[in-house]
Tab-separated table of C-alpha atoms and ligand atoms in Angstrom:
chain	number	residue	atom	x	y	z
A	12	UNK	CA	-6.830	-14.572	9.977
A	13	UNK	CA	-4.116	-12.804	8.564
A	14	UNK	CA	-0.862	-11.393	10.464
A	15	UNK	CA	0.022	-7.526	9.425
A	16	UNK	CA	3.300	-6.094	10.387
A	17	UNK	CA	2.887	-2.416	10.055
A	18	UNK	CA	6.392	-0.849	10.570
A	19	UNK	CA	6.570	2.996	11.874
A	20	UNK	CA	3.189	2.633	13.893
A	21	UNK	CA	3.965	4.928	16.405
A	22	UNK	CA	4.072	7.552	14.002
A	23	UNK	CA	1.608	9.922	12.804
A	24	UNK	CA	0.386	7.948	9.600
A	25	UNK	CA	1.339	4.351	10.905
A	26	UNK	CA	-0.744	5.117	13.916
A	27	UNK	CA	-3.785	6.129	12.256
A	28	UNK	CA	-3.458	3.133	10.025
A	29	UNK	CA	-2.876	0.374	12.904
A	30	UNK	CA	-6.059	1.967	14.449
A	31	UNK	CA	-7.829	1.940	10.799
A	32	UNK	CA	-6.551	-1.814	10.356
A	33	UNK	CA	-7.686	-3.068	13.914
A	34	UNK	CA	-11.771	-1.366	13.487
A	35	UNK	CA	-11.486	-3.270	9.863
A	36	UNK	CA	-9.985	-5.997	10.358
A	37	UNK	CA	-10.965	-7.231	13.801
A	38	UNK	CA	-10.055	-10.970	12.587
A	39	UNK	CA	-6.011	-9.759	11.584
A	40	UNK	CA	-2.979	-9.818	14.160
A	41	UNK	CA	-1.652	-6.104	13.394
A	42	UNK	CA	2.424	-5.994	15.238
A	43	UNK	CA	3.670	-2.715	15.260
A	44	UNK	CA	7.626	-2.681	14.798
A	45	UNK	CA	8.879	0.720	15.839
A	46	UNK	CA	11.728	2.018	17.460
A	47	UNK	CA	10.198	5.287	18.803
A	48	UNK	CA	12.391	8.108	17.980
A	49	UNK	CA	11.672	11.708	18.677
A	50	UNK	CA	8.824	10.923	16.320
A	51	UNK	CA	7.798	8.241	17.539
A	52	UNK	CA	5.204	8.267	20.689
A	53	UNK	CA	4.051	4.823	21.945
A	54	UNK	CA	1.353	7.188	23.664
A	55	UNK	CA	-0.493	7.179	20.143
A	56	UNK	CA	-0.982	3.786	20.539
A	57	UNK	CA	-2.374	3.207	24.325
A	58	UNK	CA	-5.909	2.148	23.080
A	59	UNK	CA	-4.533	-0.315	20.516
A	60	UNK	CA	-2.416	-1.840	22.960
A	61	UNK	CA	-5.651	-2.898	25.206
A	62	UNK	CA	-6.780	-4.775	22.441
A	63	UNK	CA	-5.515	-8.855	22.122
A	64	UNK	CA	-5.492	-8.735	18.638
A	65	UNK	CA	-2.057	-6.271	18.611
A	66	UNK	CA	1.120	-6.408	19.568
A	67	UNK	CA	4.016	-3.763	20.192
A	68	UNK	CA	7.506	-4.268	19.391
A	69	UNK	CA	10.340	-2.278	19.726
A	70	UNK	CA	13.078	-2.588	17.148
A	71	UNK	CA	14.879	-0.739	14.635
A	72	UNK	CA	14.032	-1.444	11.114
A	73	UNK	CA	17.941	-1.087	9.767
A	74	UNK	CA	18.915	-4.129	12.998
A	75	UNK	CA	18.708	-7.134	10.511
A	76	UNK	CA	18.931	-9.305	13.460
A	77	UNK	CA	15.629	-8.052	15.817
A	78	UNK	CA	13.712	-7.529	12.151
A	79	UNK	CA	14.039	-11.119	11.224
A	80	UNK	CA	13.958	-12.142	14.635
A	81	UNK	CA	10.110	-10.737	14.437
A	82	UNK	CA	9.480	-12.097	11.443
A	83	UNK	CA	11.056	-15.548	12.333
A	84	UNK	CA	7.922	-15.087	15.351
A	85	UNK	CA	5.164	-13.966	13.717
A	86	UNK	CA	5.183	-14.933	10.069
A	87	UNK	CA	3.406	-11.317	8.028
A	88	UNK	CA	1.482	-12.087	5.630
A	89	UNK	CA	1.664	-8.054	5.112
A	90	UNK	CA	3.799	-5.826	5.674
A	91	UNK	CA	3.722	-2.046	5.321
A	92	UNK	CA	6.573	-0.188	5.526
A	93	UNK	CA	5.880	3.170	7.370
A	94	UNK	CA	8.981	3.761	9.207
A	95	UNK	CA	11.521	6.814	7.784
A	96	UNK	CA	12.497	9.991	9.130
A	97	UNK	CA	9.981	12.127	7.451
A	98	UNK	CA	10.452	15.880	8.053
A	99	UNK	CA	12.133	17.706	4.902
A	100	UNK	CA	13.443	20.746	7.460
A	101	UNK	CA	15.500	17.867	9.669
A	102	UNK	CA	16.736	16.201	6.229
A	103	UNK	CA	18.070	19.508	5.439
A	104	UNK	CA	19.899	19.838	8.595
A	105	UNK	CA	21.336	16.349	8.978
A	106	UNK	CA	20.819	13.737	5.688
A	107	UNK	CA	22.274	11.082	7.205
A	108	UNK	CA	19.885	9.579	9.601
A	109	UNK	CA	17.920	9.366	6.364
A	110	UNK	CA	19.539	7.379	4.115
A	111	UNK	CA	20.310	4.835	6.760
A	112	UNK	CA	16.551	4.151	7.818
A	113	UNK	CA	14.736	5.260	4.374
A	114	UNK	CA	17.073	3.436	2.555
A	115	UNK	CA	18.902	0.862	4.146
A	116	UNK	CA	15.960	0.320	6.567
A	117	UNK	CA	13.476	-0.745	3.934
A	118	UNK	CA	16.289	-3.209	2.364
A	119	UNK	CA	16.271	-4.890	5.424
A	120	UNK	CA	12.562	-4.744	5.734
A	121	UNK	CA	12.082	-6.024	2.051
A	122	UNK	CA	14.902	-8.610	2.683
A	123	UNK	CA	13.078	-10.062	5.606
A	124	UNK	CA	9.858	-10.408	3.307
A	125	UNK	CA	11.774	-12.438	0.845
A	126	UNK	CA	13.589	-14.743	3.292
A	127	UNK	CA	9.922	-15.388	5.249
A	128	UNK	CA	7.726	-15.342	2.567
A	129	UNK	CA	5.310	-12.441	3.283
A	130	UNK	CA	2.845	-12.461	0.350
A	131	UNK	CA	2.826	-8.621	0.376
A	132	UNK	CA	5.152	-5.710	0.735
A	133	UNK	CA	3.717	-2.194	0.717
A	134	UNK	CA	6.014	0.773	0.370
A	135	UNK	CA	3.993	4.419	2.225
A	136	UNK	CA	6.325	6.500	-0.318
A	137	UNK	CA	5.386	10.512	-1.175
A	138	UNK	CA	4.880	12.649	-4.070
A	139	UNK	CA	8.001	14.204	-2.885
A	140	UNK	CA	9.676	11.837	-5.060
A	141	UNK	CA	8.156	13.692	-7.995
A	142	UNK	CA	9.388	17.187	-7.393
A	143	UNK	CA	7.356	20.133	-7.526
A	144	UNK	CA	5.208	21.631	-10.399
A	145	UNK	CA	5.081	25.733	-10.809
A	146	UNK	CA	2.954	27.700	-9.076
A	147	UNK	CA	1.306	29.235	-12.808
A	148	UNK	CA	0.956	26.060	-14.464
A	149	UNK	CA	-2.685	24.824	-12.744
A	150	UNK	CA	-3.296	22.007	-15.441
A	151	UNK	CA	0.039	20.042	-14.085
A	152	UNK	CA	-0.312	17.281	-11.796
A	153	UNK	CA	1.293	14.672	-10.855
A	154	UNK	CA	1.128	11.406	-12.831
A	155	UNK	CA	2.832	7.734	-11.973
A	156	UNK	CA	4.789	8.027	-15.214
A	157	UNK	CA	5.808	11.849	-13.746
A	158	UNK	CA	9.678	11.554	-13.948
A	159	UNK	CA	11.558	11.391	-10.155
A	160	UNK	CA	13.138	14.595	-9.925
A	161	UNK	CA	13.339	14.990	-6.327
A	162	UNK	CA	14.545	18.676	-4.143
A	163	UNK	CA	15.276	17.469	-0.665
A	164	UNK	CA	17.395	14.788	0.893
A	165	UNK	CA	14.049	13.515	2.505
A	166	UNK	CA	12.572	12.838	-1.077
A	167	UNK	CA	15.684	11.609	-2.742
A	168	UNK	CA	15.772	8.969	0.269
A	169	UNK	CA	12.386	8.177	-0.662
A	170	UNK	CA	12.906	8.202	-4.044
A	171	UNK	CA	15.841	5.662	-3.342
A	172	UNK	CA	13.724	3.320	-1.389
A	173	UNK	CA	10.833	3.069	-3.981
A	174	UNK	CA	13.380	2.416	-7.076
A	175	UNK	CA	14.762	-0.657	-4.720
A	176	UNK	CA	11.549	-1.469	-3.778
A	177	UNK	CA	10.757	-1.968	-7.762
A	178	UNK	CA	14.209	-3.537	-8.341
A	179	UNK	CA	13.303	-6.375	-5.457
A	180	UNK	CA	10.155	-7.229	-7.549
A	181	UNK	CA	12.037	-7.601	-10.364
A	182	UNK	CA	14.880	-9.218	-9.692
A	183	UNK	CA	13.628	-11.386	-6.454
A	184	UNK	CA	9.906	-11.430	-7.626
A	185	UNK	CA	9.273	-9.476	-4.182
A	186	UNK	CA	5.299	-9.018	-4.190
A	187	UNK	CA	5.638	-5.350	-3.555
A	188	UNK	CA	3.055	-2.495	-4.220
A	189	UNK	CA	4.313	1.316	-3.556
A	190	UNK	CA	1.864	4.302	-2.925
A	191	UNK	CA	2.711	8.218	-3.312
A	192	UNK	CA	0.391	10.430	-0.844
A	193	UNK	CA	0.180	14.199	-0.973
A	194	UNK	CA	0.178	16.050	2.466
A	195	UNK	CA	-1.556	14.333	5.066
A	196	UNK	CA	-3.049	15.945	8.725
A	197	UNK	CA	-5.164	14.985	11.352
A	198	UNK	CA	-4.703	13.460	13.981
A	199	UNK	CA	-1.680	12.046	16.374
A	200	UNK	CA	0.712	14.909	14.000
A	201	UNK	CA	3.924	15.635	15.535
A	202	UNK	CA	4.148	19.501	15.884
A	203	UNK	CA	6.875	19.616	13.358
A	204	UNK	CA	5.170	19.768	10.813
A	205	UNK	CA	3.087	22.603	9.275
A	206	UNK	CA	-0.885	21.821	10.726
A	207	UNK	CA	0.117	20.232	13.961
A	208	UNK	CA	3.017	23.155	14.409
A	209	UNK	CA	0.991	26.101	13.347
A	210	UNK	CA	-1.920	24.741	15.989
A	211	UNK	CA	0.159	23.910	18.587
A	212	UNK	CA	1.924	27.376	18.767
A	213	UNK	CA	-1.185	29.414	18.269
A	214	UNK	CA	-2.765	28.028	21.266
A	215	UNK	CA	0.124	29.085	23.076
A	216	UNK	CA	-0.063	31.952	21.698
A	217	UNK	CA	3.617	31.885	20.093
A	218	UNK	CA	4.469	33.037	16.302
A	219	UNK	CA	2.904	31.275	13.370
A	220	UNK	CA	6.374	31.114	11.044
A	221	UNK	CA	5.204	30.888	7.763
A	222	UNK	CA	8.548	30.532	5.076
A	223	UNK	CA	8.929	33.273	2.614
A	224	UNK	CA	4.820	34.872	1.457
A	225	UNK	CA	3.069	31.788	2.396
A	226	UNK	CA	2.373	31.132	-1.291
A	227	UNK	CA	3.332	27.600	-1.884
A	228	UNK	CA	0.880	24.927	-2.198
A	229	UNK	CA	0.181	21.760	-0.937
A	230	UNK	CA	-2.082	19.320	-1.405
A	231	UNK	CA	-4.018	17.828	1.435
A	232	UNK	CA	-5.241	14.834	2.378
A	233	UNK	CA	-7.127	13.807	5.865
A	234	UNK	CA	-4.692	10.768	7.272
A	235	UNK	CA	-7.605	8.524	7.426
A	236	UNK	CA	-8.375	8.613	3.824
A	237	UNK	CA	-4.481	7.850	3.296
A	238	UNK	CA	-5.530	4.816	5.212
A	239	UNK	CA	-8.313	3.653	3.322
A	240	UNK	CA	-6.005	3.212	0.190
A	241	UNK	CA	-3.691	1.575	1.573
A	242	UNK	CA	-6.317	-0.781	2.784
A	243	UNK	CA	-7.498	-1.289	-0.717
A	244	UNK	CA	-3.853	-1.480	-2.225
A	245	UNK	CA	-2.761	-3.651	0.047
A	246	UNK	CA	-5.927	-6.066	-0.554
A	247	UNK	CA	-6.341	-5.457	-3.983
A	248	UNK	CA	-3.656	-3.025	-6.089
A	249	UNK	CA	-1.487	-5.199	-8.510
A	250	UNK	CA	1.914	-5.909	-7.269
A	251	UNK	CA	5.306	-3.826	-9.387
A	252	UNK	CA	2.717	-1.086	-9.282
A	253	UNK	CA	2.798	2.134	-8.223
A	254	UNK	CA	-0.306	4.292	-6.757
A	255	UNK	CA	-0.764	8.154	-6.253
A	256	UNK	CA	-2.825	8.916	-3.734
A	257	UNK	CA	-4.617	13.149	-3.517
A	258	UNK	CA	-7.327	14.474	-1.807
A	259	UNK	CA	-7.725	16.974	-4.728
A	260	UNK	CA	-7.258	19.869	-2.129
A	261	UNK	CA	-4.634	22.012	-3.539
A	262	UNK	CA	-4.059	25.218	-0.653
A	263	UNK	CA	-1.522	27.988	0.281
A	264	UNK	CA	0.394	27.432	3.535
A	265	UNK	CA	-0.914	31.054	4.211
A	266	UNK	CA	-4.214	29.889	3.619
A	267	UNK	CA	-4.302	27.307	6.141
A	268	UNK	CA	-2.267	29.213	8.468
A	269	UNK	CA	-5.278	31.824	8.637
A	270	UNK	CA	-7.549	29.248	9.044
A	271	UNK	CA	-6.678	27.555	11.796
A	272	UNK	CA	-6.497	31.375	13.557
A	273	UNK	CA	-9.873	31.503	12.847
A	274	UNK	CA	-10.480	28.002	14.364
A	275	UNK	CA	-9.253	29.100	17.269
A	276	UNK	CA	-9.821	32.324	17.431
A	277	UNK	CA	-6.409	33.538	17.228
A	278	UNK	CA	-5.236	36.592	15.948
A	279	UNK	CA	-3.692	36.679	12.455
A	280	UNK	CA	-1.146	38.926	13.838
A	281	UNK	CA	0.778	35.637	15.390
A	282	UNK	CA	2.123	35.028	11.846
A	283	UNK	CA	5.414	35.435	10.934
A	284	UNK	CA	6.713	35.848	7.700
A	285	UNK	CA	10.069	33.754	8.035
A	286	UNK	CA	13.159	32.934	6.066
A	287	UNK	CA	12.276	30.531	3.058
A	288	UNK	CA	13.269	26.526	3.401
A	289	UNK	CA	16.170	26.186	1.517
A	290	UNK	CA	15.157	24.543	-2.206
A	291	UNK	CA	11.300	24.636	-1.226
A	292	UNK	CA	9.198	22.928	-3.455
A	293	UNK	CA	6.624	25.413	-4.984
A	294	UNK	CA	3.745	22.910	-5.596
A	295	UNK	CA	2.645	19.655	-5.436
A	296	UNK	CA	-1.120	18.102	-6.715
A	297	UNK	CA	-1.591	15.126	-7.001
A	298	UNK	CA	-3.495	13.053	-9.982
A	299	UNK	CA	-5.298	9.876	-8.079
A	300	UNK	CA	-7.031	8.804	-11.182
A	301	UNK	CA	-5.377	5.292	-11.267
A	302	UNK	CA	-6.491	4.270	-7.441
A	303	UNK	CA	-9.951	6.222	-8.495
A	304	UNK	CA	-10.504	3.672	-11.547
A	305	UNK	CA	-8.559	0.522	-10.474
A	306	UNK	CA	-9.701	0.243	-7.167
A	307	UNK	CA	-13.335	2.842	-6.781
A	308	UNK	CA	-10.972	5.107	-4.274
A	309	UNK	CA	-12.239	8.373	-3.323
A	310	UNK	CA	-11.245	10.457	-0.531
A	311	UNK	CA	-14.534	10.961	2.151
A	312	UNK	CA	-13.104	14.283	4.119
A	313	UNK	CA	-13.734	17.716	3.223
A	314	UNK	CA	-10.639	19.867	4.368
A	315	UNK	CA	-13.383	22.420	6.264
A	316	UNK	CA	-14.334	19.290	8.150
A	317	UNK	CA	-11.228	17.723	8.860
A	318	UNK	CA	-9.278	20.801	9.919
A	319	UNK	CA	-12.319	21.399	11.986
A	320	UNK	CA	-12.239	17.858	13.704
A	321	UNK	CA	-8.012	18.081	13.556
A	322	UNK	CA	-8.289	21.117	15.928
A	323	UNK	CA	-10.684	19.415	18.067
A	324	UNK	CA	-9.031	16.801	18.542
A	325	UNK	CA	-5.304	18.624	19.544
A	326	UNK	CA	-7.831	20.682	21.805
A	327	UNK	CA	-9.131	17.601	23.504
A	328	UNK	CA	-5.428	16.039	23.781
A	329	UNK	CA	-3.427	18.287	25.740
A	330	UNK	CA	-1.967	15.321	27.615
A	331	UNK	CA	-0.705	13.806	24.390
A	332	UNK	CA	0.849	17.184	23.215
A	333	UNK	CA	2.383	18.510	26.152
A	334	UNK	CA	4.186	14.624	26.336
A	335	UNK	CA	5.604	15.500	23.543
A	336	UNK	CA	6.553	19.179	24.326
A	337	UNK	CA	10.030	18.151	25.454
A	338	UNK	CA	13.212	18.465	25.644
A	339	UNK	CA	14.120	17.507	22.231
A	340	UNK	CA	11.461	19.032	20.497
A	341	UNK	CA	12.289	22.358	22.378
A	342	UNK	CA	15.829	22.199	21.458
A	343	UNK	CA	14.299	21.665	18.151
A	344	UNK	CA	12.111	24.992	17.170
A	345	UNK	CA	15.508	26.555	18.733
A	346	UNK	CA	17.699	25.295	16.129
A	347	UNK	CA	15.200	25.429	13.749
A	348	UNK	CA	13.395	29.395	14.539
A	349	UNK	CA	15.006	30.640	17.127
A	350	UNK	CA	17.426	33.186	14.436
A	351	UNK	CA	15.289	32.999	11.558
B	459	NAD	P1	6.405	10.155	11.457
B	459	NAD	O1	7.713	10.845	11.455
B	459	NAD	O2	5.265	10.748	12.216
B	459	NAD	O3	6.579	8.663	12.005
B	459	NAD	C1	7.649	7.847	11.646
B	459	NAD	C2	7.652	6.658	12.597
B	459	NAD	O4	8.718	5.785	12.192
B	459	NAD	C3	7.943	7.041	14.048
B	459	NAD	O5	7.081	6.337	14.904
B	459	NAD	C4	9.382	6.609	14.270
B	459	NAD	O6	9.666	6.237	15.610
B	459	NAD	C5	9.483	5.429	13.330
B	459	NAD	N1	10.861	5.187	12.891
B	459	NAD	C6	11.735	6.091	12.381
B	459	NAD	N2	12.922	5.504	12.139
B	459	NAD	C7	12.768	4.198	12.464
B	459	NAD	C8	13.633	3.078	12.419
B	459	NAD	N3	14.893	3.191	11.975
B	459	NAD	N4	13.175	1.879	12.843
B	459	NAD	C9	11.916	1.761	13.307
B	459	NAD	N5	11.050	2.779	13.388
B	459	NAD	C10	11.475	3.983	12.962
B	459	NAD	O7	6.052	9.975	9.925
B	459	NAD	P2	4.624	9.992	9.189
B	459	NAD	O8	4.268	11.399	8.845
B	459	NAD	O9	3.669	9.147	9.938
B	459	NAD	O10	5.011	9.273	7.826
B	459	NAD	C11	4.928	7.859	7.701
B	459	NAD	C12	5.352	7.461	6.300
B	459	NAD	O11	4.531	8.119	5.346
B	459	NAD	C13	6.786	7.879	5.974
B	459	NAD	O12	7.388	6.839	5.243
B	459	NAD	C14	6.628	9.129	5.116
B	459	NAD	O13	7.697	9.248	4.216
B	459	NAD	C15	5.329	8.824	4.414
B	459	NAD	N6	4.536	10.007	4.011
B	459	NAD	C16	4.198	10.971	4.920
B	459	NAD	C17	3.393	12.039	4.519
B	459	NAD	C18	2.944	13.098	5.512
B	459	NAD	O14	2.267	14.059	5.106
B	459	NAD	N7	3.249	12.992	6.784
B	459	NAD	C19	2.953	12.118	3.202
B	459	NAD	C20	3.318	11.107	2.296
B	459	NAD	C21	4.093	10.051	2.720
B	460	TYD	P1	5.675	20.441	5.983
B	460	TYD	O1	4.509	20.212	6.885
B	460	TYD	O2	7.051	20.404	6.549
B	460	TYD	O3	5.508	19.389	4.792
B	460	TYD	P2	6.338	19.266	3.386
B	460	TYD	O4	7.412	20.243	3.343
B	460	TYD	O5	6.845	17.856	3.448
B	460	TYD	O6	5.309	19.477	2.328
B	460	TYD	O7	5.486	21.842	5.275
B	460	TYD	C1	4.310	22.128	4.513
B	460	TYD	C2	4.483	23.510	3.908
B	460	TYD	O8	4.499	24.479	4.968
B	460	TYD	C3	5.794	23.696	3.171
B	460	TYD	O9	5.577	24.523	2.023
B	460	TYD	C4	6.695	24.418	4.163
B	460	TYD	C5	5.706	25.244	4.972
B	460	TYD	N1	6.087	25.482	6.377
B	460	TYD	C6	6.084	26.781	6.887
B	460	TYD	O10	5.769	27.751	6.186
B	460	TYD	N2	6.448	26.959	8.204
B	460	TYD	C7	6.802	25.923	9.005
B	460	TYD	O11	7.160	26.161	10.199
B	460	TYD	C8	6.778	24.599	8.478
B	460	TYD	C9	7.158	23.422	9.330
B	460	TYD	C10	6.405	24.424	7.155
């Protein structure tokens, strides 16, 4: 019996993992810390929170107070820290937000580890932190040794969180592991993002805006997979280490755009060729090799077969979506497309 906190949970990756954690696990206490902001949708987690062996709570990861108050409670053995403001486009718009939770938010969280003795800390980072490679140079990928170079005030945050992630094992001994994911989609996807956006407006039949040509490149992983390595890295990675994690599936936004037209038999002329993000990374691909050979990872989802079940599943939760379809998020795609 072990006790996992998983902060962020009522997000689109930390929701997927707490329901990953609670089929594999059915013998660990998962709590949830979460504060729900406009990301955050305790909707994700109604099934999980008919099940005795999880527990919600609401609380801000940078309020030292509530955090250790939790941990004071409960006792992690693990803790996973999934919470962060994760959309590049709102980092670009206001940094702020972002250096208080990525940053200062996982001090607190790796601070509360120390003081109660969790025997794991695992830090969901991105290959954001890397960069991006060019869009002619097919033999680059990421490595872990890649140099941080990052583009956006979203990956610089991250960037910052992972170097004091590896300074708190080092100087305080913190047991901490950190992983680097590529793209991820599927389910439970706020519709900020590319997949969940582009789906969510062409089955309301509103413009697909795709920045600049559509040319950049991205590579995607189904958010389960995601989960399954952090399952493994959490259980078994060595601690001061750092893990890529790819699903090898290098597309153009334009690409997937198309697509998911065809999925649901939209027309292509919905897209719209937009004004570029400003300092868009070209590329990213990932090299998983290390998780492949030190832990037997491999990613299980085709991208044919997850978009497929990805649209299905947006299809068969209207109510979720159109929760979410609010008044924030509408003054949102305002801001963010209504001039562009
Ligand atoms: P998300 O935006 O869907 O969810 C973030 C969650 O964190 C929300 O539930 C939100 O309420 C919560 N949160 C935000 N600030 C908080 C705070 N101060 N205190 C407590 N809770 C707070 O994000 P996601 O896409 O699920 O990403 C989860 C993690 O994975 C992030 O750390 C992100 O950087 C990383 N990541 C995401 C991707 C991706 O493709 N989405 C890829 C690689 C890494
Ligand atoms: P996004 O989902 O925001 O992820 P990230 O920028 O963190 O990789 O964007 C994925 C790609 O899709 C990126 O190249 C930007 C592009 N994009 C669009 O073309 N239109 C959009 O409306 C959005 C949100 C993204």
């Amino acid at each position: 019996m072990k006790t996992v906190v998983v902060t962020g949970g009522a997000g689109f990756i930390g929701g997927n993992f707490v329901y990953h954690m609670l089929e594999k696990h059915p013998d660990y206490k998962i709590v949830c810390i979460d504060c729900l902001t406009y990301a955050g949708n305790l909707s994700t987690l109604n099934t999980a929170l008919k099940n005795p062996s999880f527990k919600f709570c609401k609380a801000n990861i940078c309020d030292r107070g509530s955090i250790y108050g939790i941990f004071e409670a409960e006792r992690p053995d693990i803790v996973i820290n999934f919470a962060a403001e994760s959309h590049v486009d709102r980092s670009i718009e206001d940094p702020e937000v972002f250096l208080r939770t990525n940053i200062l938010g996982t001090q607190v969280i790796m601070d509360a580890c120390l003081k109660y003795g969790a025997s794991r800390f695992h830090q969901v980072s991105t290959d954001e932190v890397y960069g991006d490679l060019p869009l002619d140079r097919p033999d680059l990928r990421f490595t872990e040794e890649t140099p941080i170079r990052t583009s956006s005030p979203y990956s610089a945050s991250k960037a910052a969180a992972d170097l004091l992630a590896l300074a708190y094992h080092r100087t305080y001994g913190l047991p901490a592991t950190i992983s680097r994911c590529g793209n991820n989609y599927g389910p439970y996807h706020f519709p900020e993002k590319l997949i969940p956006l582009m789906i969510t407006n062409a089955l309301n039949d509103k413009p697909l805006p795709v920045y600049r040509q559509g040319l950049n490149v991205r590579d995607w992983i189904y958010v389960r997979d995601h989960c399954e390595a952090i399952d493994l890295i959490i259980h078994k990675g060595r601690t001061g280490e750092v893990y890529n994690i790819g699903g090898g599936n290098e597309m153009q936004n334009i690409d997937i755009v198309r697509r998911i037209c065809r999925e649901l038999g939209k027309p292509e002329s919905l897209i719209s060729f937009v004004t570029d993000r400003k300092g868009h990374d070209l590329r990213y691909a990932i090299d998983s090799s290390k998780l492949r050979k030190e832990l037997g990872w491999t990613p299980r989802t085709e991208f044919e077969d997850g978009l497929h079940r990805t649209v299905r599943w947006y299809l068969e939760n209207r109510e979720w979506l159109e929760g979410i379809i609010s008044g924030e998020y509408l003054s949102y795609c305002e801001r963010m497309y209504g001039n562009r």
